[in-house]
CSV table of C-alpha atoms in Angstrom, one decimal:
chain,number,residue,atom,x,y,z
S,923,MET,CA,0.0,0.1,0.1
S,924,SER,CA,1.3,3.4,-1.1
S,925,PRO,CA,2.0,6.1,1.4
S,926,ASP,CA,-0.7,8.2,-0.6
S,927,GLN,CA,-3.3,5.4,0.2
S,928,VAL,CA,-2.6,5.2,3.9
S,929,LYS,CA,-2.6,9.0,4.1
S,930,GLN,CA,-6.0,8.9,2.3
S,931,ILE,CA,-7.4,6.4,4.9
S,932,LEU,CA,-6.0,8.3,8.0
S,933,ASP,CA,-7.5,11.4,6.6
S,934,GLU,CA,-10.9,9.9,6.0
S,935,ALA,CA,-10.9,8.3,9.4
S,936,ASN,CA,-9.8,11.7,11.3
S,937,ARG,CA,-12.7,13.3,9.3
S,938,ALA,CA,-15.2,10.8,10.7
S,939,GLN,CA,-14.1,11.2,14.1
S,940,LEU,CA,-14.3,14.8,13.9
S,941,LEU,CA,-18.0,14.6,12.6
S,942,LYS,CA,-18.6,12.3,15.4
S,943,ASN,CA,-17.1,14.6,18.0
S,944,ILE,CA,-19.3,17.5,16.7
S,945,ALA,CA,-22.4,15.5,16.4
S,946,GLN,CA,-21.7,14.6,20.1
S,947,ALA,CA,-20.9,18.2,21.0
S,948,ASP,CA,-24.4,19.5,19.4
S,949,GLU,CA,-26.2,16.7,21.2
S,950,SER,CA,-24.5,17.9,24.2
S,951,LEU,CA,-25.5,21.7,23.6
S,952,ILE,CA,-29.1,20.8,23.0
S,953,GLN,CA,-29.6,18.9,26.2
S,954,HIS,CA,-27.8,21.8,28.1
S,955,LYS,CA,-30.3,24.2,26.5
S,956,LEU,CA,-33.4,21.8,27.3
S,957,GLN,CA,-32.1,21.5,30.8
S,958,ALA,CA,-31.7,25.3,31.1
S,959,LYS,CA,-35.1,25.9,29.6
S,960,GLY,CA,-36.7,23.5,31.9
S,961,SER,CA,-35.0,25.2,34.8
S,962,PHE,CA,-36.2,28.6,33.7
S,963,GLU,CA,-39.7,27.4,33.3
S,964,ALA,CA,-39.6,25.8,36.7
S,965,GLN,CA,-38.3,29.0,38.2
S,966,MET,CA,-41.0,31.2,36.3
S,967,GLN,CA,-43.7,28.8,37.6
S,968,LYS,CA,-42.4,28.9,41.2
S,969,PHE,CA,-42.3,32.7,40.8
S,970,LEU,CA,-45.8,32.9,39.6
S,971,GLU,CA,-47.1,30.8,42.3
S,972,PHE,CA,-45.4,32.9,44.7
S,973,GLN,CA,-47.0,36.1,43.2
S,974,SER,CA,-50.3,34.4,43.4
S,975,LYS,CA,-50.1,33.6,47.0
S,976,ALA,CA,-48.8,36.9,47.8
S,977,GLN,CA,-51.9,38.7,46.3
S,978,SER,CA,-54.3,36.2,47.8
S,979,SER,CA,-52.9,37.0,51.3
S,980,GLN,CA,-53.3,40.7,51.1
S,981,PRO,CA,-56.4,42.2,52.6
S,982,PRO,CA,-59.2,43.8,50.0
S,983,PRO,CA,-58.5,47.4,49.4
S,984,SER,CA,-60.7,49.5,51.8
S,985,SER,CA,-63.2,52.0,50.4
S,986,SER,CA,-61.8,55.4,49.7
S,987,LYS,CA,-62.4,57.8,52.8
S,988,PRO,CA,-64.2,60.9,52.2
S,989,LYS,CA,-62.2,64.3,52.0
S,990,THR,CA,-63.4,65.2,55.3
S,991,ASP,CA,-61.2,62.7,57.0
S,992,SER,CA,-58.1,64.5,56.1
S,993,VAL,CA,-55.6,65.3,59.0
S,994,LEU,CA,-56.8,69.0,59.2
S,995,ASP,CA,-60.4,67.9,59.2
S,996,ARG,CA,-59.9,65.4,61.9
S,997,ILE,CA,-58.3,68.2,64.0
S,998,ASP,CA,-61.3,70.4,63.4
S,999,ARG,CA,-63.7,67.6,64.3
S,1000,LYS,CA,-62.0,67.4,67.7
S,1001,ARG,CA,-61.6,71.2,68.2
S,1002,PHE,CA,-65.4,71.8,67.3
S,1003,GLU,CA,-67.2,68.7,68.4
S,1004,ASP,CA,-69.4,70.5,71.0
S,1005,VAL,CA,-69.6,73.7,68.8
S,1006,PHE,CA,-73.4,73.5,68.6
S,1007,ASN,CA,-74.2,73.2,72.3
S,1008,ARG,CA,-71.3,75.4,74.1
S,1009,ARG,CA,-70.9,79.0,74.7
S,1010,MET,CA,-68.4,81.0,76.3
S,1011,CYS,CA,-71.0,82.7,78.2
S,1012,ASN,CA,-74.8,82.0,78.7
S,1013,ASP,CA,-75.5,85.8,78.4
S,1014,LYS,CA,-76.8,86.8,74.9
S,1015,ILE,CA,-74.4,89.3,72.8
S,1016,ILE,CA,-76.2,92.6,71.9
S,1017,LYS,CA,-73.5,94.5,70.4
S,1018,VAL,CA,-70.2,94.1,68.5
S,1019,LYS,CA,-67.8,96.5,67.1
S,1020,ALA,CA,-65.1,95.6,64.9
S,1021,SER,CA,-61.7,97.7,64.6
S,1022,LYS,CA,-58.2,97.3,63.7
S,1023,PRO,CA,-55.6,99.3,65.7
S,1024,ARG,CA,-52.7,100.9,63.8
S,1025,ASN,CA,-50.0,98.6,62.6
S,1026,GLU,CA,-52.0,95.4,63.4
S,1027,LYS,CA,-53.5,92.7,61.1
S,1028,ILE,CA,-55.9,90.8,63.0
S,1029,LEU,CA,-59.4,92.5,63.9
S,1030,THR,CA,-60.1,93.6,67.6
S,1031,LEU,CA,-63.7,93.0,68.7
S,1032,LEU,CA,-65.5,94.8,71.2
S,1033,ILE,CA,-68.5,92.6,72.4
S,1034,THR,CA,-71.1,93.6,74.7
S,1035,ARG,CA,-73.3,91.0,76.5
S,1036,GLN,CA,-76.9,91.4,78.2
S,1037,GLY,CA,-76.3,90.5,81.7
S,1038,PRO,CA,-79.0,89.7,84.4
S,1039,GLN,CA,-78.9,93.0,85.7
S,1040,HIS,CA,-76.7,95.2,83.2
S,1041,SER,CA,-74.8,94.8,80.2
S,1042,TYR,CA,-71.0,94.5,80.1
S,1043,SER,CA,-68.1,94.2,77.3
S,1044,GLU,CA,-65.4,91.8,76.5
S,1045,VAL,CA,-62.4,92.5,74.0
S,1046,VAL,CA,-61.3,89.6,72.1
S,1047,LYS,CA,-59.2,89.1,68.9
S,1048,ARG,CA,-60.7,87.7,65.7
S,1049,ASP,CA,-58.7,84.4,65.9
S,1050,GLU,CA,-60.3,83.8,69.4
S,1051,LEU,CA,-63.7,83.1,67.8
S,1052,ILE,CA,-62.9,79.4,67.4
S,1053,ARG,CA,-63.5,79.2,71.1
S,1054,TYR,CA,-67.1,80.6,70.9
S,1055,GLY,CA,-70.1,78.3,70.3
S,1056,TYR,CA,-72.1,78.1,67.0
S,1057,SER,CA,-75.1,80.1,68.6
S,1058,GLU,CA,-72.7,83.0,69.6
S,1059,TRP,CA,-71.4,83.0,66.0
S,1060,MET,CA,-74.8,83.5,65.0
S,1061,GLU,CA,-75.4,86.4,67.1
S,1062,LEU,CA,-72.3,88.0,66.0
S,1063,LEU,CA,-73.0,87.4,62.5
S,1064,ASP,CA,-76.6,89.1,62.7
S,1065,LEU,CA,-75.2,92.2,64.3
S,1066,ALA,CA,-72.0,92.3,61.9
S,1067,SER,CA,-74.3,92.0,59.0
S,1068,LYS,CA,-76.3,95.2,59.8
S,1069,GLN,CA,-73.0,97.4,60.0
S,1070,THR,CA,-71.3,99.1,57.0
S,1071,SER,CA,-67.9,99.3,57.8
S,1072,ALA,CA,-65.2,97.5,56.1
S,1073,HIS,CA,-64.2,95.8,59.5
S,1074,SER,CA,-67.7,94.6,60.1
S,1075,SER,CA,-67.4,93.0,56.4
S,1076,GLU,CA,-64.1,91.4,57.6
S,1077,LEU,CA,-65.9,90.0,60.6
S,1078,THR,CA,-68.8,88.8,58.6
S,1079,CYS,CA,-66.3,86.8,56.3
S,1080,ALA,CA,-64.7,85.4,59.0
S,1081,LEU,CA,-68.1,84.1,61.0
S,1082,HIS,CA,-69.2,82.7,57.5
S,1083,LEU,CA,-65.7,80.7,57.1
S,1084,LEU,CA,-66.3,79.3,60.7
S,1085,ILE,CA,-70.1,78.4,60.1
S,1086,LYS,CA,-69.4,76.9,56.7
S,1087,LYS,CA,-66.4,74.7,58.3
S,1088,VAL,CA,-68.7,73.2,60.9
S,1089,GLN,CA,-71.7,72.6,58.5
S,1090,ARG,CA,-69.2,71.1,56.3
S,1091,LEU,CA,-68.0,68.8,59.1
S,1092,ASP,CA,-71.8,67.9,59.7
S,1093,LEU,CA,-71.2,69.2,63.4
S,1094,VAL,CA,-74.2,71.6,63.2
S,1095,PRO,CA,-77.5,71.6,60.9
S,1096,LYS,CA,-77.5,73.3,57.7
S,1097,GLU,CA,-78.1,77.1,57.7
S,1098,GLN,CA,-81.6,78.0,55.9
S,1099,SER,CA,-81.2,80.4,53.1
S,1100,GLN,CA,-81.0,83.8,54.3
S,1101,HIS,CA,-82.9,85.1,51.5
S,1102,GLN,CA,-86.0,83.4,52.5
S,1103,GLY,CA,-88.9,85.9,53.4
S,1104,GLN,CA,-86.9,88.9,52.1
S,1105,ARG,CA,-89.1,89.1,49.0
S,1106,ALA,CA,-92.2,89.2,51.3
S,1107,SER,CA,-92.4,93.1,51.5
S,1108,VAL,CA,-91.1,96.0,49.5
S,1109,PRO,CA,-89.9,99.2,50.9
S,1110,ARG,CA,-91.9,102.2,50.0
S,1111,SER,CA,-88.9,104.2,48.8
S,1112,ARG,CA,-87.2,103.2,45.7
S,1113,ARG,CA,-83.7,104.8,46.6
S,1114,THR,CA,-82.1,105.2,49.9
S,1115,LYS,CA,-79.3,107.5,51.2
S,1116,PHE,CA,-77.0,106.5,54.2
S,1117,HIS,CA,-73.4,107.2,55.3
S,1118,VAL,CA,-70.5,105.0,54.2
S,1119,ASP,CA,-67.2,106.0,55.0
S,1120,GLY,CA,-67.8,109.7,55.1
S,1121,GLU,CA,-69.6,109.8,51.9
S,1122,ASP,CA,-73.4,109.9,51.2
S,1123,VAL,CA,-74.3,106.9,49.0
S,1124,LEU,CA,-77.7,106.5,47.3
S,1125,VAL,CA,-78.6,102.9,46.2
S,1126,LEU,CA,-82.1,101.3,45.3
S,1127,ASP,CA,-84.0,99.5,47.9
S,1128,PHE,CA,-84.5,95.8,47.8
S,1129,GLY,CA,-87.6,95.0,45.3
S,1130,ALA,CA,-87.6,98.5,44.1
S,1131,GLY,CA,-88.6,97.2,40.9
S,1132,VAL,CA,-86.2,99.3,38.7
S,1133,ILE,CA,-83.8,96.6,38.4
S,1134,ASN,CA,-84.0,92.8,39.6
S,1135,ASN,CA,-81.9,93.2,42.7
S,1136,SER,CA,-83.1,90.0,44.3
S,1137,LEU,CA,-80.8,87.6,46.0
S,1138,PRO,CA,-79.4,84.5,43.9
S,1139,PHE,CA,-80.5,81.3,45.2
S,1140,GLY,CA,-78.0,79.2,47.0
S,1141,VAL,CA,-75.6,81.7,48.1
S,1142,ASP,CA,-74.9,83.2,51.6
S,1143,PRO,CA,-75.0,86.9,51.0
S,1144,VAL,CA,-72.1,89.0,52.5
S,1145,GLN,CA,-72.3,93.0,52.4
S,1146,HIS,CA,-70.0,94.3,49.4
S,1147,GLN,CA,-69.1,90.6,48.4
S,1148,PHE,CA,-68.6,90.3,44.8
S,1149,ILE,CA,-69.4,86.7,43.3
S,1150,SER,CA,-69.1,85.3,39.8
S,1151,ALA,CA,-71.4,82.2,40.1
S,1152,PRO,CA,-74.2,81.3,40.3
S,1153,GLU,CA,-74.7,85.1,38.9
S,1154,HIS,CA,-72.3,87.6,38.5
S,1155,GLY,CA,-72.7,90.5,40.5
S,1156,MET,CA,-72.0,92.3,44.3
S,1157,PHE,CA,-74.1,92.1,47.4
S,1158,TYR,CA,-75.1,95.4,49.1
S,1159,LEU,CA,-77.4,96.8,51.7
S,1160,ASP,CA,-80.3,99.3,51.5
S,1161,LYS,CA,-81.6,101.5,54.3
S,1162,ASN,CA,-83.7,99.0,56.0
S,1163,ARG,CA,-80.5,96.5,56.1
S,1164,ARG,CA,-82.1,94.2,53.7
S,1165,MET,CA,-79.6,92.3,51.6
S,1166,CYS,CA,-79.7,93.2,47.7
S,1167,PHE,CA,-77.8,92.1,44.7
S,1168,GLN,CA,-76.5,94.1,41.8
S,1169,ARG,CA,-76.4,91.7,38.8
S,1170,THR,CA,-73.6,92.8,36.2
S,1171,THR,CA,-76.4,92.1,33.6
S,1172,GLU,CA,-78.5,94.7,35.3
S,1173,ILE,CA,-76.0,97.7,35.2
S,1174,PRO,CA,-77.2,99.1,32.1
S,1175,LYS,CA,-80.6,99.3,33.2
S,1176,ALA,CA,-79.8,101.0,36.8
S,1177,PRO,CA,-79.9,104.7,37.3
S,1178,THR,CA,-77.0,106.6,37.2
S,1179,THR,CA,-77.4,107.7,40.9
S,1180,HIS,CA,-77.5,104.1,42.0
S,1181,LEU,CA,-74.5,103.2,40.0
S,1182,VAL,CA,-72.5,106.2,41.4
S,1183,GLY,CA,-73.5,105.1,45.0
S,1184,LEU,CA,-72.7,101.7,44.4
S,1185,ARG,CA,-69.2,102.5,43.0
S,1186,GLN,CA,-68.4,104.5,46.0
S,1187,MET,CA,-69.2,101.3,48.3
S,1188,CYS,CA,-66.9,99.3,45.8
S,1189,MET,CA,-64.0,101.5,46.4
S,1190,SER,CA,-64.5,101.8,50.0
S,1191,HIS,CA,-64.5,97.7,50.2
S,1192,GLN,CA,-62.2,96.7,47.5
S,1193,ASP,CA,-61.2,93.8,49.5
S,1194,LEU,CA,-64.5,92.3,49.0
S,1195,SER,CA,-65.7,93.9,46.0
S,1196,ARG,CA,-62.7,93.2,43.9
S,1197,GLU,CA,-62.7,94.9,40.4
S,1198,PHE,CA,-66.5,95.3,40.2
S,1199,HIS,CA,-66.1,99.0,40.3
S,1200,ILE,CA,-64.4,99.0,37.1
S,1201,LEU,CA,-67.5,97.4,35.2
S,1202,ILE,CA,-69.7,100.1,36.9
S,1203,ALA,CA,-67.0,102.8,35.6
S,1204,MET,CA,-67.4,101.5,32.0
S,1205,GLU,CA,-71.0,102.2,32.2
S,1206,LEU,CA,-70.7,105.4,33.9
S,1207,LEU,CA,-68.4,106.4,31.0
S,1208,ASN,CA,-71.1,106.2,28.7
S,1209,ARG,CA,-73.5,108.6,30.9
S,1210,ARG,CA,-70.5,111.4,31.1
S,1211,GLN,CA,-72.9,114.1,30.1
S,1212,GLU,CA,-75.0,113.3,33.5
S,1213,LEU,CA,-71.7,113.7,35.4
S,1214,LEU,CA,-70.3,117.0,34.1
S,1215,ASP,CA,-71.4,118.9,37.1
S,1216,SER,CA,-68.9,117.0,39.1
S,1217,PRO,CA,-65.3,117.4,37.9
S,1218,TYR,CA,-64.2,114.4,39.8
S,1219,TRP,CA,-66.4,111.5,38.3
S,1220,PRO,CA,-65.4,111.7,34.5
S,1221,VAL,CA,-61.8,111.9,35.0
S,1222,LYS,CA,-61.7,109.1,37.6
S,1223,ILE,CA,-64.1,107.0,35.5
S,1224,GLU,CA,-62.2,107.3,32.4
S,1225,ALA,CA,-59.2,106.6,34.3
S,1226,GLU,CA,-60.3,103.3,35.4
S,1227,SER,CA,-61.8,102.6,32.0
S,1228,MET,CA,-58.5,102.9,30.5
S,1229,LYS,CA,-57.0,100.8,32.8
S,1230,ASN,CA,-59.9,98.0,32.5
S,1231,SER,CA,-58.9,98.1,28.7
S,1232,PHE,CA,-55.3,97.8,29.4
S,1233,LEU,CA,-55.7,95.0,31.6
S,1234,GLY,CA,-58.1,93.3,29.1
S,1235,VAL,CA,-61.0,93.0,31.6
S,1236,SER,CA,-64.1,92.7,29.9
């Protein structure tokens, strides 16, 4: 046998062995992959079983708590839990005067009570009203709402906030609409004149018929307060201390003297009336001829109208 034949036989044998080794290696690799796949599937199955057990062991989600169960509301519930029955003093409050000393930001209240034999007074800060009872708040609100000063209006707002808070927490019964019964009688005079911050103000009485100045439904009226819903306008008092409401839509129908008086009110109580005086000023600008006898009004009204146009207020 020649060397070439021997070499050929060896080469074929080596090739056959190599193919066998490759086949064995492929089979081993396939087995390894199958084992790995089985291990992965087993681990995944274990994970899914664990996750299922964890979810089944968790308690069902509790129903969402109402908003009134916030931390602040829980504190207020504790603070005002007896507000409907408590009073600082059993003697009825018959008078209140609100003032704000110079360089102070909090109202000072001079409260007068009717004692068994004679009346007496006490001085408290506005923030101390939280210690009073619901019936005392209502007595103070009844007195403050009949006054026309800016400090009285601030006191009225503070009392309304306290009353609304305890009503929202269901600690007291809901207050009946204050406008009920006010439409039963109509004052004789159509316009009334009284004093506000050193100026005479002439405004229409409640139910005068010239404009619709009845109160909007579902809103607690606060003197000089501007609201945008459910109707756009501002509250004011007539001479009989009846609450009225000047609607923005009724401004063009209102007499000039009424608008001038209402504008004076707005200027004196801008913290409550906001920019309502600008809307009145725009209407009065169209009536400048009626106001030419007074040099103040045309200039002031025109200046405010220009400001209104600059700010883009409609």
